[in-house]
CSV table of C-alpha atoms in Angstrom, one decimal:
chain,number,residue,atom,x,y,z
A,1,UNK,CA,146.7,-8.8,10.2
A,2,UNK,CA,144.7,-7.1,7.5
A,3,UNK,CA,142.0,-4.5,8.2
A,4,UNK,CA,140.4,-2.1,6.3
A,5,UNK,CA,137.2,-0.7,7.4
A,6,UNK,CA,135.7,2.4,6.9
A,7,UNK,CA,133.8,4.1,9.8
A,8,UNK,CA,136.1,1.9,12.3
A,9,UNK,CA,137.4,3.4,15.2
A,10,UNK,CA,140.3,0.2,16.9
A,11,UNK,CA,141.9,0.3,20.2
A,12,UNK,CA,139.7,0.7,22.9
A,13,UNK,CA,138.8,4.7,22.1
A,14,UNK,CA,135.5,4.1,21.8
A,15,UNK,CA,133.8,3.4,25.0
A,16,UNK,CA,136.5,0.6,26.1
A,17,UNK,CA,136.1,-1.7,23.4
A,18,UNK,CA,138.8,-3.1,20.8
A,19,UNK,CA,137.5,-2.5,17.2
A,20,UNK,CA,134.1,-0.3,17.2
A,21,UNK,CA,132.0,0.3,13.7
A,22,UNK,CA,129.1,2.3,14.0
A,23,UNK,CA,126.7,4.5,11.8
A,24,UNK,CA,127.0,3.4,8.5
A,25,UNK,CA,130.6,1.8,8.5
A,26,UNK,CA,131.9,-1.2,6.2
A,27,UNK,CA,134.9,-2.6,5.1
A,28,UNK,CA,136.5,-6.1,5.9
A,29,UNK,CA,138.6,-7.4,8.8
A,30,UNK,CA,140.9,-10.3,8.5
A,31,UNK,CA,143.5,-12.0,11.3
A,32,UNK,CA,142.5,-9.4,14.0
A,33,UNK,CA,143.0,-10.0,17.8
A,34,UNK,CA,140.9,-7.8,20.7
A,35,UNK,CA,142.1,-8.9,23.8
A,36,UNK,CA,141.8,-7.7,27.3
A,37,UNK,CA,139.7,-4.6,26.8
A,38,UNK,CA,137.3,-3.2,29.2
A,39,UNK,CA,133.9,-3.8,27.5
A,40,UNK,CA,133.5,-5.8,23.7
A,41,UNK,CA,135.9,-7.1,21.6
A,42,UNK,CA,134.3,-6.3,18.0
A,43,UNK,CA,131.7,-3.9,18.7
A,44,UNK,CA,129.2,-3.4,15.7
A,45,UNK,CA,125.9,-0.6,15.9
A,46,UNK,CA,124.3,1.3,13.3
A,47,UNK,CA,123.5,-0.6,10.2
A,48,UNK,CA,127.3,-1.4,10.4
A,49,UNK,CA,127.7,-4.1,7.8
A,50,UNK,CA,131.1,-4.7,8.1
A,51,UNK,CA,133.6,-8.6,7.2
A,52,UNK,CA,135.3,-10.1,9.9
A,53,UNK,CA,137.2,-13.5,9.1
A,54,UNK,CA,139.7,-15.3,10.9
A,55,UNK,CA,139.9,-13.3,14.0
A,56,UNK,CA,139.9,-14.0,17.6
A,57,UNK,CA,138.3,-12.2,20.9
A,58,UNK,CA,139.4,-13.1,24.1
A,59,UNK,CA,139.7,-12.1,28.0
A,60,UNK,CA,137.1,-8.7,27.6
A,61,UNK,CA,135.2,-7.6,30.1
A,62,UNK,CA,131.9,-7.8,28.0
A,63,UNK,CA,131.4,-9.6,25.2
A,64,UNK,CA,133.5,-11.3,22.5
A,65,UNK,CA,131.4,-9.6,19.4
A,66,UNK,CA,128.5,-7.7,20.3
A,67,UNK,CA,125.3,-6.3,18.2
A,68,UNK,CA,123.0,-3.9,18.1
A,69,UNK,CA,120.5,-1.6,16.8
A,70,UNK,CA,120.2,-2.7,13.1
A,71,UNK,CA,123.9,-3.7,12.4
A,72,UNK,CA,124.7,-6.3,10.2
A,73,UNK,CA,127.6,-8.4,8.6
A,74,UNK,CA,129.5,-11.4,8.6
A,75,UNK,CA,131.7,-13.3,10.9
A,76,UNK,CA,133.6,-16.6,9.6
A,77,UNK,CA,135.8,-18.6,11.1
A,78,UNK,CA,136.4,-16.7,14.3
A,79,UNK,CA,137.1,-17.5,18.0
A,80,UNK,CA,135.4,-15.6,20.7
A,81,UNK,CA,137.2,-17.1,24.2
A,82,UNK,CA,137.4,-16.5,28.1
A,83,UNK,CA,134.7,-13.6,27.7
A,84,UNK,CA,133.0,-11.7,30.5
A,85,UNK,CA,130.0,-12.0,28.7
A,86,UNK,CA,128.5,-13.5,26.0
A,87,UNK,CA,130.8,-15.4,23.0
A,88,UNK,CA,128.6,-13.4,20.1
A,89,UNK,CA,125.9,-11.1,21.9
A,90,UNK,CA,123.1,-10.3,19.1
A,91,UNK,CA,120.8,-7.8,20.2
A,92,UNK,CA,117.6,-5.1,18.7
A,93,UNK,CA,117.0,-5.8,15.6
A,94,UNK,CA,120.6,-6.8,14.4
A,95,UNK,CA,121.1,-9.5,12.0
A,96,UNK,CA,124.6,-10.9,11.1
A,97,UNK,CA,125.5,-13.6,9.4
A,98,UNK,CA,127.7,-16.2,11.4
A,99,UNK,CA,129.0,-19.2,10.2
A,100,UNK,CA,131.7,-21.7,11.5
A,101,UNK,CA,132.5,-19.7,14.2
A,102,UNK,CA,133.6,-21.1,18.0
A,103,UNK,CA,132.8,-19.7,21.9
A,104,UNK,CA,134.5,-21.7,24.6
A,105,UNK,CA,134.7,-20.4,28.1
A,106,UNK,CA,132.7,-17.4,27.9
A,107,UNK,CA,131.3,-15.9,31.2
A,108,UNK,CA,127.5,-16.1,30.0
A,109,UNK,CA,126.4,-18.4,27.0
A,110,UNK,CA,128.3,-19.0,24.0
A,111,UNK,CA,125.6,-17.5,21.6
A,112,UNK,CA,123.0,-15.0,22.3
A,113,UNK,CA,120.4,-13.7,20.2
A,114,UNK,CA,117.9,-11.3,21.9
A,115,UNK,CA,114.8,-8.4,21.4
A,116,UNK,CA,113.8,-9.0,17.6
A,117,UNK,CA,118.1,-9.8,16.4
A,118,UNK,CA,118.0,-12.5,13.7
A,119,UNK,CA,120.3,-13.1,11.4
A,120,UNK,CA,121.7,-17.3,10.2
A,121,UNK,CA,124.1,-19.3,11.7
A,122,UNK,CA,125.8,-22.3,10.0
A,123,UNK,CA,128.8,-24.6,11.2
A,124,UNK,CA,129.1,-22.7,14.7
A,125,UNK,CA,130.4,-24.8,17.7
A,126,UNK,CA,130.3,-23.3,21.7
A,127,UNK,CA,131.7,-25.2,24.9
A,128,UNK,CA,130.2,-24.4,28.0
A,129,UNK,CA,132.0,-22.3,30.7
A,130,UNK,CA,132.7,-23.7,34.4
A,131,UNK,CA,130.5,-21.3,35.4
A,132,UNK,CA,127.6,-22.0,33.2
A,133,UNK,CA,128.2,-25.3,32.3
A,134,UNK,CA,125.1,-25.9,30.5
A,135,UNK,CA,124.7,-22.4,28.5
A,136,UNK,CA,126.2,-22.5,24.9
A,137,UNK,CA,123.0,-21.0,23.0
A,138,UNK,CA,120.3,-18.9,24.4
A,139,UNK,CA,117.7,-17.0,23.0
A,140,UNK,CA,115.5,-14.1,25.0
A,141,UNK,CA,112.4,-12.0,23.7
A,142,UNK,CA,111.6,-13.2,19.9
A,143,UNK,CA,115.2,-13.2,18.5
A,144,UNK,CA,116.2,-16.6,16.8
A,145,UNK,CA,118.7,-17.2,14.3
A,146,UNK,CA,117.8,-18.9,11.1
A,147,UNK,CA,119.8,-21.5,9.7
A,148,UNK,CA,122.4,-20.7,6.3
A,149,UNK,CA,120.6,-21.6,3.3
């Protein structure tokens, strides 16, 4: 696993979730696993604009990656699993960049943009959970992804 990030705070010190990068943080993550903690996985606020490739949430309480207030970034190739949540929660005006990415068995939907949160989204695949079988993308108040160019 390689990580280096600056402005990251990792390990569930940061109100209960794994990897937390707020303010102005950046930096790259690479092969990281948050598992089990009590709110989201990957937690991004700020105008974070911080890489993450290749890395898996699973079994939080919240969400698998979650954003808000302006943050930004990238996520590729990730898996966001078994969530009590939302696979990727995008929220305010937050606009990552998300391509080839997989939810299955999230709690809520597998995708959720919400408020005025854009951002693209390319090569992305959810599966439904038991509980809400039909929800893999959902969209609430005027956010929308846009599609990679």
């Amino acid at each position: 696993t390689d990580v280096s990030a600056a402005g990251a705070v990792a390990g569930g010190t940061v109100g209960g979730s794994g990897f937390v990068f707020l303010g102005e943080a950046a930096g790259s993550v690479n092969g990281a696993i948050a598992r089990g903690n009590e709110r989201h996985g990957f937690s991004f606020g700020g105008s974070a604009a911080v890489q993450i490739a290749a890395s898996t949430s699973s079994a939080n309480d919240s969400s698998g990656f979650a954003w808000s207030e302006q943050a930004g970034g990238t996520v590729t190739g990730s898996t966001a699993e078994a969530n009590g949540g939302d696979g990727f929660q995008i929220g305010g005006s937050a606009a990552p960049d998300l391509a080839n990415n997989q939810a299955r068995n999230n709690a809520e939907g597998g995708f959720r943009w919400s408020e005025t949160a854009a951002g693209t989204a390319e090569g992305n695949g959810a599966r439904p959970s038991s509980r809400c079988p039909h929800l893999r993308i959902r969209t609430e108040g005027q956010g929308l992804p846009k599609p990679a160019a």
